[in-house]
Amino acid sequence: MNLENIENEYRTNEENDVHYMTMALAAAENGMGRTTPNPLVGAVIVKDGRVLSVGYHARYGEAHAEVHAIRQLSESTEGATIYVTLEPCSHHGKTPPCVEAIVAQGISRVVVATLDPNPLVSGRGIKYLKDHGLDVTVGICEAEALKINEPFFHFIQTRTPLMVLKTAMTLDGKIATVSGESKWISSEASREYAHRLRHRYAGIMAGIGTVLADDPSLNARIPEGVDPHRIIVDTHGRISLTAKVLNLTNSPGRTIIATTAKASAEKVTALKGKGAQVLILPEKEGHVDLSALVKALGDLDIDSVLIEGGSELNFSLLRDHLIHRVIAFIAPKLIGGKTAKSPIGGEGLHQLKDAIQLEKLEVQMMGDDIMITGKIVQEVICSQA
């Protein structure tokens, strides 16, 4: 008996299920940044207490996790159990149905973390497996499975991207000194994590003010990082043709300029000549209509966007109820200054009762910084009193 068999003797069935599903979840994350707008999915095939193979969905359009795991096999799976982080598909898409491959392998039990919200799939994969005599368990590590696929679940249900606001500030709430210096407020560990966020989410958004002031590249500078699509909100088409976001080479992410009819036809043509995709959008209060922008990004199959904008863009997105999650880095520094900017600018809210509330908070150290994440639970209602 090998070590895995011995360990299994001391675990309950549920503990075994959690153990192997945790392995499947870890495998799923190997596809991060490459599967959008598909979900992250991992699969582990187990027989007699031994892991026979591990698979994951590596890239959009390629084999799903279950098929990937089956292709790694070197022995029979008759009577085996497969652990999958998302309900196996039962429809023909870019790949054949995974449920058919599972049944064909002689696998007798399927453990699923969570159902697929896609109406083409939801519940049908489970039904197919049960109809073919397989034992199916659903709900093991469901919270963890929902978390890693938050962008996918949001997108498939709304057809608009999950919008994640990232900020970095001092302990007294400043994003720059009174002279405008901001490099670096956050720690090296926080900045490295921010690049992992760029790798995770399909798009990154900034306002033209940030681009003109800092000339950022908005790419994912980590080993094997996948660059997000760069979305610049630029009402008048002021971006320089020499801006870094327009001149990145060998980047899979494209640059999208969100502008209005205020941008000159000559500038639009020049931007397209630089390879940028230009979205001419309606105006709202003299600026790009951000709700129209979010819908347009959904139409482009961009399932998630990390916002690294300035304080004005941040407030505008919050005001228009377009932010779903917040990630805030707080550095143990104090710089003061009446005119030093904070992460959220704009008109601001007039009454505390209108304050934006967060729920499901998570707090952790990131180097010397504190990172707080949470989901928006209350829409902004701007009082005019």
Short mmCIF file of C-alpha atoms in Angstrom, two decimals:
data_model
loop_
_atom_site.label_atom_id
_atom_site.label_comp_id
_atom_site.label_asym_id
_atom_site.label_seq_id
_atom_site.Cartn_x
_atom_site.Cartn_y
_atom_site.Cartn_z
CA MET A 1 0.00 0.00 0.00
CA ASN A 2 1.44 3.37 -0.97
CA LEU A 3 1.45 6.49 1.17
CA GLU A 4 -1.69 7.89 -0.48
CA ASN A 5 -3.60 4.70 0.43
CA ILE A 6 -2.40 4.92 4.03
CA GLU A 7 -3.45 8.56 4.28
CA ASN A 8 -6.86 7.71 2.85
CA GLU A 9 -7.48 5.20 5.62
CA TYR A 10 -7.43 8.03 8.13
CA ARG A 11 -9.71 10.35 6.18
CA THR A 12 -13.49 10.31 6.00
CA ASN A 13 -15.09 10.14 2.56
CA GLU A 14 -15.86 13.86 2.76
CA GLU A 15 -12.27 14.65 3.76
CA ASN A 16 -11.04 12.65 0.78
CA ASP A 17 -13.39 14.57 -1.50
CA VAL A 18 -12.12 17.89 -0.15
CA HIS A 19 -8.50 16.73 -0.49
CA TYR A 20 -8.82 15.82 -4.16
CA MET A 21 -11.04 18.77 -5.02
CA THR A 22 -8.41 21.07 -3.52
CA MET A 23 -5.91 19.50 -5.92
CA ALA A 24 -8.31 20.12 -8.80
CA LEU A 25 -8.75 23.77 -7.79
CA ALA A 26 -4.97 24.24 -7.70
CA ALA A 27 -4.72 22.69 -11.17
CA ALA A 28 -7.43 25.02 -12.49
CA GLU A 29 -5.38 28.10 -11.62
CA ASN A 30 -2.71 27.01 -14.11
CA GLY A 31 -4.98 28.34 -16.84
CA MET A 32 -5.34 31.79 -15.31
CA GLY A 33 -5.15 34.60 -17.83
CA ARG A 34 -5.47 32.27 -20.83
CA THR A 35 -9.00 30.82 -20.81
CA THR A 36 -11.17 33.96 -20.94
CA PRO A 37 -14.07 34.13 -21.62
CA ASN A 38 -14.12 30.45 -20.61
CA PRO A 39 -13.85 29.45 -16.94
CA LEU A 40 -10.88 28.09 -15.03
CA VAL A 41 -11.44 24.35 -14.55
CA GLY A 42 -9.34 21.58 -13.01
CA ALA A 43 -9.88 17.81 -12.92
CA VAL A 44 -8.30 14.98 -10.92
CA ILE A 45 -8.92 11.27 -11.63
CA VAL A 46 -8.52 8.95 -8.62
CA LYS A 47 -8.74 5.15 -8.34
CA ASP A 48 -8.17 3.02 -5.24
CA GLY A 49 -6.68 5.95 -3.38
CA ARG A 50 -4.22 6.82 -6.14
CA VAL A 51 -4.16 9.89 -8.32
CA LEU A 52 -4.08 8.64 -11.89
CA SER A 53 -3.96 12.00 -13.64
CA VAL A 54 -4.49 15.74 -13.27
CA GLY A 55 -5.81 18.04 -15.97
CA TYR A 56 -6.87 21.63 -16.46
CA HIS A 57 -8.29 23.92 -19.13
CA ALA A 58 -5.10 25.50 -20.40
CA ARG A 59 -6.31 27.90 -23.07
CA TYR A 60 -9.51 29.11 -24.72
CA GLY A 61 -10.47 26.80 -27.57
CA GLU A 62 -8.32 23.92 -26.33
CA ALA A 63 -9.32 20.73 -24.49
CA HIS A 64 -11.39 21.07 -21.35
CA ALA A 65 -9.96 19.92 -18.02
CA GLU A 66 -11.70 16.53 -18.03
CA VAL A 67 -10.41 15.66 -21.50
CA HIS A 68 -6.95 16.94 -20.61
CA ALA A 69 -6.91 14.66 -17.56
CA ILE A 70 -8.10 11.68 -19.62
CA ARG A 71 -5.30 12.26 -22.13
CA GLN A 72 -2.73 11.97 -19.33
CA LEU A 73 -3.89 8.48 -18.34
CA SER A 74 -1.69 5.40 -18.59
CA GLU A 75 -4.06 2.84 -17.06
CA SER A 76 -7.73 1.89 -16.91
CA THR A 77 -10.20 4.21 -15.18
CA GLU A 78 -12.91 1.56 -14.81
CA GLY A 79 -14.57 2.31 -11.47
CA ALA A 80 -12.52 5.49 -10.87
CA THR A 81 -13.68 8.86 -9.52
CA ILE A 82 -13.14 12.16 -11.29
CA TYR A 83 -13.09 15.44 -9.35
CA VAL A 84 -14.05 18.48 -11.44
CA THR A 85 -14.23 22.10 -10.25
CA LEU A 86 -17.14 22.96 -12.57
CA GLU A 87 -20.04 20.92 -13.92
CA PRO A 88 -18.86 19.01 -17.02
CA CYS A 89 -20.28 20.38 -20.27
CA SER A 90 -22.99 18.46 -22.10
CA HIS A 91 -23.19 20.53 -25.29
CA HIS A 92 -21.14 20.75 -28.46
CA GLY A 93 -19.06 23.93 -28.56
CA LYS A 94 -15.45 24.33 -29.65
CA THR A 95 -14.89 20.86 -28.12
CA PRO A 96 -17.12 17.75 -27.77
CA PRO A 97 -19.19 17.26 -24.58
CA CYS A 98 -17.02 16.28 -21.62
CA VAL A 99 -19.79 14.14 -20.11
CA GLU A 100 -19.54 11.75 -23.06
CA ALA A 101 -15.78 11.37 -22.55
CA ILE A 102 -16.28 10.67 -18.83
CA VAL A 103 -18.89 7.97 -19.47
CA ALA A 104 -16.78 6.39 -22.20
CA GLN A 105 -13.88 5.99 -19.76
CA GLY A 106 -15.90 3.75 -17.43
CA ILE A 107 -15.58 6.25 -14.57
CA SER A 108 -18.18 5.41 -11.92
CA ARG A 109 -18.28 8.53 -9.74
CA VAL A 110 -18.11 12.25 -10.49
CA VAL A 111 -17.55 14.87 -7.79
CA VAL A 112 -18.35 18.44 -8.88
CA ALA A 113 -17.57 21.63 -6.96
CA THR A 114 -20.34 23.78 -8.46
CA LEU A 115 -22.93 23.85 -11.21
CA ASP A 116 -22.27 25.82 -14.39
CA PRO A 117 -24.44 28.98 -14.66
CA ASN A 118 -24.35 28.78 -18.46
CA PRO A 119 -27.95 27.98 -19.52
CA LEU A 120 -26.53 25.63 -22.17
CA VAL A 121 -25.00 23.52 -19.41
CA SER A 122 -26.54 24.16 -16.00
CA GLY A 123 -27.84 20.89 -14.57
CA ARG A 124 -27.76 19.11 -17.92
CA GLY A 125 -24.30 17.71 -17.42
CA ILE A 126 -25.28 16.29 -14.03
CA LYS A 127 -28.46 14.80 -15.48
CA TYR A 128 -26.58 13.15 -18.34
CA LEU A 129 -24.13 11.53 -15.93
CA LYS A 130 -26.87 10.28 -13.61
CA ASP A 131 -28.91 8.99 -16.55
CA HIS A 132 -25.90 6.89 -17.52
CA GLY A 133 -25.63 5.35 -14.06
CA LEU A 134 -22.80 7.40 -12.57
CA ASP A 135 -22.79 8.43 -8.91
CA VAL A 136 -22.63 12.24 -8.78
CA THR A 137 -21.81 14.48 -5.80
CA VAL A 138 -22.14 18.27 -6.10
CA GLY A 139 -20.99 21.05 -3.76
CA ILE A 140 -17.54 20.00 -2.55
CA CYS A 141 -15.39 23.16 -2.09
CA GLU A 142 -18.13 25.18 -3.79
CA ALA A 143 -17.15 28.51 -2.22
CA GLU A 144 -13.57 28.15 -3.46
CA ALA A 145 -14.75 27.17 -6.94
CA LEU A 146 -17.06 30.17 -7.13
CA LYS A 147 -14.24 32.48 -6.03
CA ILE A 148 -11.69 31.47 -8.68
CA ASN A 149 -14.34 31.83 -11.39
CA GLU A 150 -15.97 35.04 -10.20
CA PRO A 151 -15.34 36.80 -13.56
CA PHE A 152 -16.84 33.91 -15.54
CA PHE A 153 -19.92 33.59 -13.35
CA HIS A 154 -20.56 37.33 -13.49
CA PHE A 155 -20.03 37.53 -17.25
CA ILE A 156 -22.13 34.52 -18.20
CA GLN A 157 -25.06 35.89 -16.18
CA THR A 158 -24.84 39.57 -17.19
CA ARG A 159 -22.83 39.64 -20.46
CA THR A 160 -20.84 42.52 -18.96
CA PRO A 161 -17.41 42.38 -17.33
CA LEU A 162 -16.74 42.07 -13.64
CA MET A 163 -15.35 45.49 -12.69
CA VAL A 164 -12.63 45.46 -10.01
CA LEU A 165 -11.33 48.74 -8.56
CA LYS A 166 -7.72 48.61 -7.33
CA THR A 167 -6.27 51.41 -5.24
CA ALA A 168 -3.03 52.01 -3.36
CA MET A 169 -2.84 54.69 -0.69
CA THR A 170 -1.09 55.82 2.45
CA LEU A 171 -2.51 55.32 5.91
CA ASP A 172 -3.93 58.85 5.76
CA GLY A 173 -5.70 58.09 2.47
CA LYS A 174 -3.41 59.74 -0.10
CA ILE A 175 -2.44 58.37 -3.51
CA ALA A 176 0.27 60.98 -4.12
CA THR A 177 2.06 63.83 -2.39
CA VAL A 178 1.03 67.47 -2.88
CA SER A 179 3.61 67.66 -5.68
CA GLY A 180 2.07 64.65 -7.41
CA GLU A 181 4.78 62.11 -6.54
CA SER A 182 3.34 58.61 -6.19
CA LYS A 183 6.22 56.17 -6.84
CA TRP A 184 6.17 54.21 -4.77
CA ILE A 185 3.43 54.37 -2.17
CA SER A 186 2.87 50.63 -2.01
CA SER A 187 5.44 47.96 -1.18
CA GLU A 188 7.29 45.80 -3.68
CA ALA A 189 5.14 42.83 -2.61
CA SER A 190 1.97 44.83 -3.32
CA ARG A 191 3.22 45.92 -6.72
CA GLU A 192 4.12 42.35 -7.65
CA TYR A 193 0.64 41.21 -6.61
CA ALA A 194 -0.88 44.03 -8.70
CA HIS A 195 0.86 42.59 -11.76
CA ARG A 196 -0.61 39.19 -10.92
CA LEU A 197 -4.01 40.88 -10.92
CA ARG A 198 -3.28 42.28 -14.38
CA HIS A 199 -2.45 38.72 -15.45
CA ARG A 200 -5.71 37.41 -13.96
CA TYR A 201 -8.21 39.92 -15.36
CA ALA A 202 -8.97 40.25 -19.07
CA GLY A 203 -8.76 44.04 -19.23
CA ILE A 204 -7.22 46.98 -17.40
CA MET A 205 -8.77 50.45 -17.45
CA ALA A 206 -7.24 53.87 -16.90
CA GLY A 207 -8.32 57.44 -17.57
CA ILE A 208 -6.55 59.77 -19.95
CA GLY A 209 -5.33 61.86 -17.01
CA THR A 210 -3.36 58.90 -15.67
CA VAL A 211 -1.94 58.12 -19.11
CA LEU A 212 -0.83 61.72 -19.71
CA ALA A 213 0.69 62.06 -16.23
CA ASP A 214 2.41 58.67 -15.83
CA ASP A 215 2.61 57.12 -19.33
CA PRO A 216 2.04 53.61 -17.94
CA SER A 217 2.48 50.41 -19.95
CA LEU A 218 -0.44 48.65 -18.20
CA ASN A 219 1.04 45.22 -18.87
CA ALA A 220 1.67 42.21 -16.63
CA ARG A 221 5.35 42.25 -15.73
CA ILE A 222 5.63 38.85 -14.07
CA PRO A 223 7.15 35.61 -15.40
CA GLU A 224 4.82 34.12 -18.03
CA GLY A 225 2.33 36.90 -17.37
CA VAL A 226 -0.42 37.50 -19.92
CA ASP A 227 -1.03 41.16 -20.73
CA PRO A 228 -4.61 42.36 -20.33
CA HIS A 229 -6.43 44.44 -22.92
CA ARG A 230 -5.62 48.10 -22.18
CA ILE A 231 -8.73 50.30 -22.04
CA ILE A 232 -8.17 54.06 -22.01
CA VAL A 233 -11.08 56.39 -21.28
CA ASP A 234 -10.31 59.46 -23.41
CA THR A 235 -13.32 61.68 -24.15
CA HIS A 236 -11.51 64.13 -26.46
CA GLY A 237 -8.89 61.81 -28.00
CA ARG A 238 -5.98 63.50 -26.21
CA ILE A 239 -3.70 60.47 -25.96
CA SER A 240 -0.25 60.92 -27.50
CA LEU A 241 0.65 58.62 -30.37
CA THR A 242 3.93 57.97 -28.54
CA ALA A 243 2.18 56.69 -25.39
CA LYS A 244 3.54 53.35 -24.18
CA VAL A 245 0.13 51.69 -24.34
CA LEU A 246 0.09 52.33 -28.09
CA ASN A 247 3.60 51.08 -28.69
CA LEU A 248 3.96 47.78 -26.85
CA THR A 249 5.43 45.00 -28.96
CA ASN A 250 4.69 41.27 -28.71
CA SER A 251 1.74 41.88 -26.42
CA PRO A 252 -1.37 39.70 -26.88
CA GLY A 253 -3.52 42.37 -25.26
CA ARG A 254 -4.90 45.06 -27.53
CA THR A 255 -5.27 48.76 -26.74
CA ILE A 256 -8.85 50.04 -26.75
CA ILE A 257 -9.47 53.79 -26.81
CA ALA A 258 -12.92 54.70 -25.49
CA THR A 259 -13.74 58.14 -26.85
CA THR A 260 -16.62 60.23 -28.21
CA ALA A 261 -17.47 62.31 -31.26
CA LYS A 262 -15.33 65.05 -29.65
CA ALA A 263 -12.22 63.22 -30.88
CA SER A 264 -11.14 64.44 -34.31
CA ALA A 265 -11.48 62.12 -37.29
CA GLU A 266 -7.76 62.60 -37.95
CA LYS A 267 -6.86 61.42 -34.44
CA VAL A 268 -9.16 58.41 -34.68
CA THR A 269 -7.53 57.42 -37.97
CA ALA A 270 -4.06 57.87 -36.46
CA LEU A 271 -4.97 55.72 -33.46
CA LYS A 272 -6.25 52.96 -35.69
CA GLY A 273 -3.01 53.24 -37.62
CA LYS A 274 -1.18 52.46 -34.37
CA GLY A 275 -3.21 49.26 -34.06
CA ALA A 276 -5.64 50.56 -31.43
CA GLN A 277 -9.30 49.66 -31.42
CA VAL A 278 -11.34 52.85 -31.15
CA LEU A 279 -14.81 52.85 -29.60
CA ILE A 280 -16.86 55.97 -30.40
CA LEU A 281 -19.33 56.08 -27.52
CA PRO A 282 -22.16 58.41 -26.46
CA GLU A 283 -21.55 61.12 -23.90
CA LYS A 284 -22.86 61.52 -20.40
CA GLU A 285 -22.38 64.90 -18.73
CA GLY A 286 -19.67 65.78 -21.24
CA HIS A 287 -17.64 62.60 -20.84
CA VAL A 288 -17.62 59.03 -22.14
CA ASP A 289 -20.80 57.25 -21.05
CA LEU A 290 -19.23 54.62 -18.82
CA SER A 291 -22.29 52.37 -18.80
CA ALA A 292 -22.15 52.27 -22.60
CA LEU A 293 -18.44 51.47 -22.38
CA VAL A 294 -18.99 48.54 -20.02
CA LYS A 295 -21.65 47.12 -22.33
CA ALA A 296 -19.33 47.52 -25.33
CA LEU A 297 -16.56 45.66 -23.49
CA GLY A 298 -18.98 42.81 -22.79
CA ASP A 299 -19.80 42.68 -26.49
CA LEU A 300 -16.06 42.22 -27.08
CA ASP A 301 -16.09 39.16 -24.75
CA ILE A 302 -13.98 40.94 -22.12
CA ASP A 303 -15.21 39.23 -18.96
CA SER A 304 -13.35 41.25 -16.33
CA VAL A 305 -11.63 44.62 -15.97
CA LEU A 306 -9.14 45.85 -13.38
CA ILE A 307 -9.50 49.60 -12.87
CA GLU A 308 -6.25 51.45 -12.21
CA GLY A 309 -7.62 54.89 -12.93
CA GLY A 310 -7.28 58.22 -11.28
CA SER A 311 -9.60 59.51 -8.57
CA GLU A 312 -12.04 61.11 -11.04
CA LEU A 313 -12.56 57.95 -13.09
CA ASN A 314 -12.86 55.91 -9.91
CA PHE A 315 -15.65 58.10 -8.58
CA SER A 316 -17.46 58.21 -11.91
CA LEU A 317 -17.52 54.40 -12.08
CA LEU A 318 -18.77 54.17 -8.49
CA ARG A 319 -21.37 56.87 -9.07
CA ASP A 320 -22.71 54.96 -12.06
CA HIS A 321 -22.93 51.71 -10.05
CA LEU A 322 -20.34 49.98 -12.24
CA ILE A 323 -17.87 48.65 -9.65
CA HIS A 324 -18.38 45.16 -8.22
CA ARG A 325 -15.25 44.52 -6.16
CA VAL A 326 -12.60 46.68 -4.47
CA ILE A 327 -8.97 45.78 -3.75
CA ALA A 328 -7.25 48.41 -1.59
CA PHE A 329 -3.58 48.44 -0.60
CA ILE A 330 -2.82 50.58 2.46
CA ALA A 331 0.81 51.50 3.09
CA PRO A 332 2.05 52.35 6.61
CA LYS A 333 3.00 55.89 5.56
CA LEU A 334 1.69 59.37 6.35
CA ILE A 335 2.21 62.28 3.95
CA GLY A 336 -0.63 64.75 4.62
CA GLY A 337 -1.51 67.71 2.44
CA LYS A 338 -4.88 69.38 1.91
CA THR A 339 -4.54 69.13 -1.85
CA ALA A 340 -2.97 65.67 -1.99
CA LYS A 341 -5.35 63.39 -3.85
CA SER A 342 -7.25 60.45 -2.42
CA PRO A 343 -8.31 57.30 -4.34
CA ILE A 344 -11.87 58.55 -4.86
CA GLY A 345 -12.34 62.09 -6.14
CA GLY A 346 -15.15 63.66 -8.11
CA GLU A 347 -18.07 65.45 -6.54
CA GLY A 348 -18.24 63.01 -3.68
CA LEU A 349 -21.27 62.02 -1.65
CA HIS A 350 -23.17 64.53 0.44
CA GLN A 351 -24.53 62.24 3.14
CA LEU A 352 -23.09 59.27 5.03
CA LYS A 353 -26.26 57.31 4.41
CA ASP A 354 -25.25 57.17 0.75
CA ALA A 355 -21.80 55.73 1.53
CA ILE A 356 -20.77 52.72 -0.50
CA GLN A 357 -20.66 49.62 1.66
CA LEU A 358 -18.46 46.55 1.20
CA GLU A 359 -19.14 42.99 2.34
CA LYS A 360 -17.27 39.69 2.51
CA LEU A 361 -14.12 41.51 3.53
CA GLU A 362 -10.75 39.80 3.41
CA VAL A 363 -7.70 41.35 5.08
CA GLN A 364 -4.12 40.19 4.65
CA MET A 365 -0.59 41.52 4.83
CA MET A 366 1.20 42.21 1.56
CA GLY A 367 4.77 42.92 2.54
CA ASP A 368 4.47 45.89 4.93
CA ASP A 369 1.12 46.88 3.42
CA ILE A 370 -2.39 45.83 4.34
CA MET A 371 -4.56 44.55 1.50
CA ILE A 372 -8.33 44.76 1.96
CA THR A 373 -10.73 43.25 -0.55
CA GLY A 374 -14.51 43.31 -0.55
CA LYS A 375 -17.63 43.25 -2.70
CA ILE A 376 -19.82 46.31 -3.25
CA VAL A 377 -23.22 45.81 -1.61
CA GLN A 378 -24.78 49.27 -1.76
CA GLU A 379 -25.24 51.37 -4.86
CA VAL A 380 -24.19 54.99 -4.88
CA ILE A 381 -27.11 57.42 -4.60
CA CYS A 382 -25.73 60.92 -5.05
CA SER A 383 -27.70 63.36 -2.90
CA GLN A 384 -28.07 66.89 -4.21
CA ALA A 385 -28.92 68.32 -0.79
#
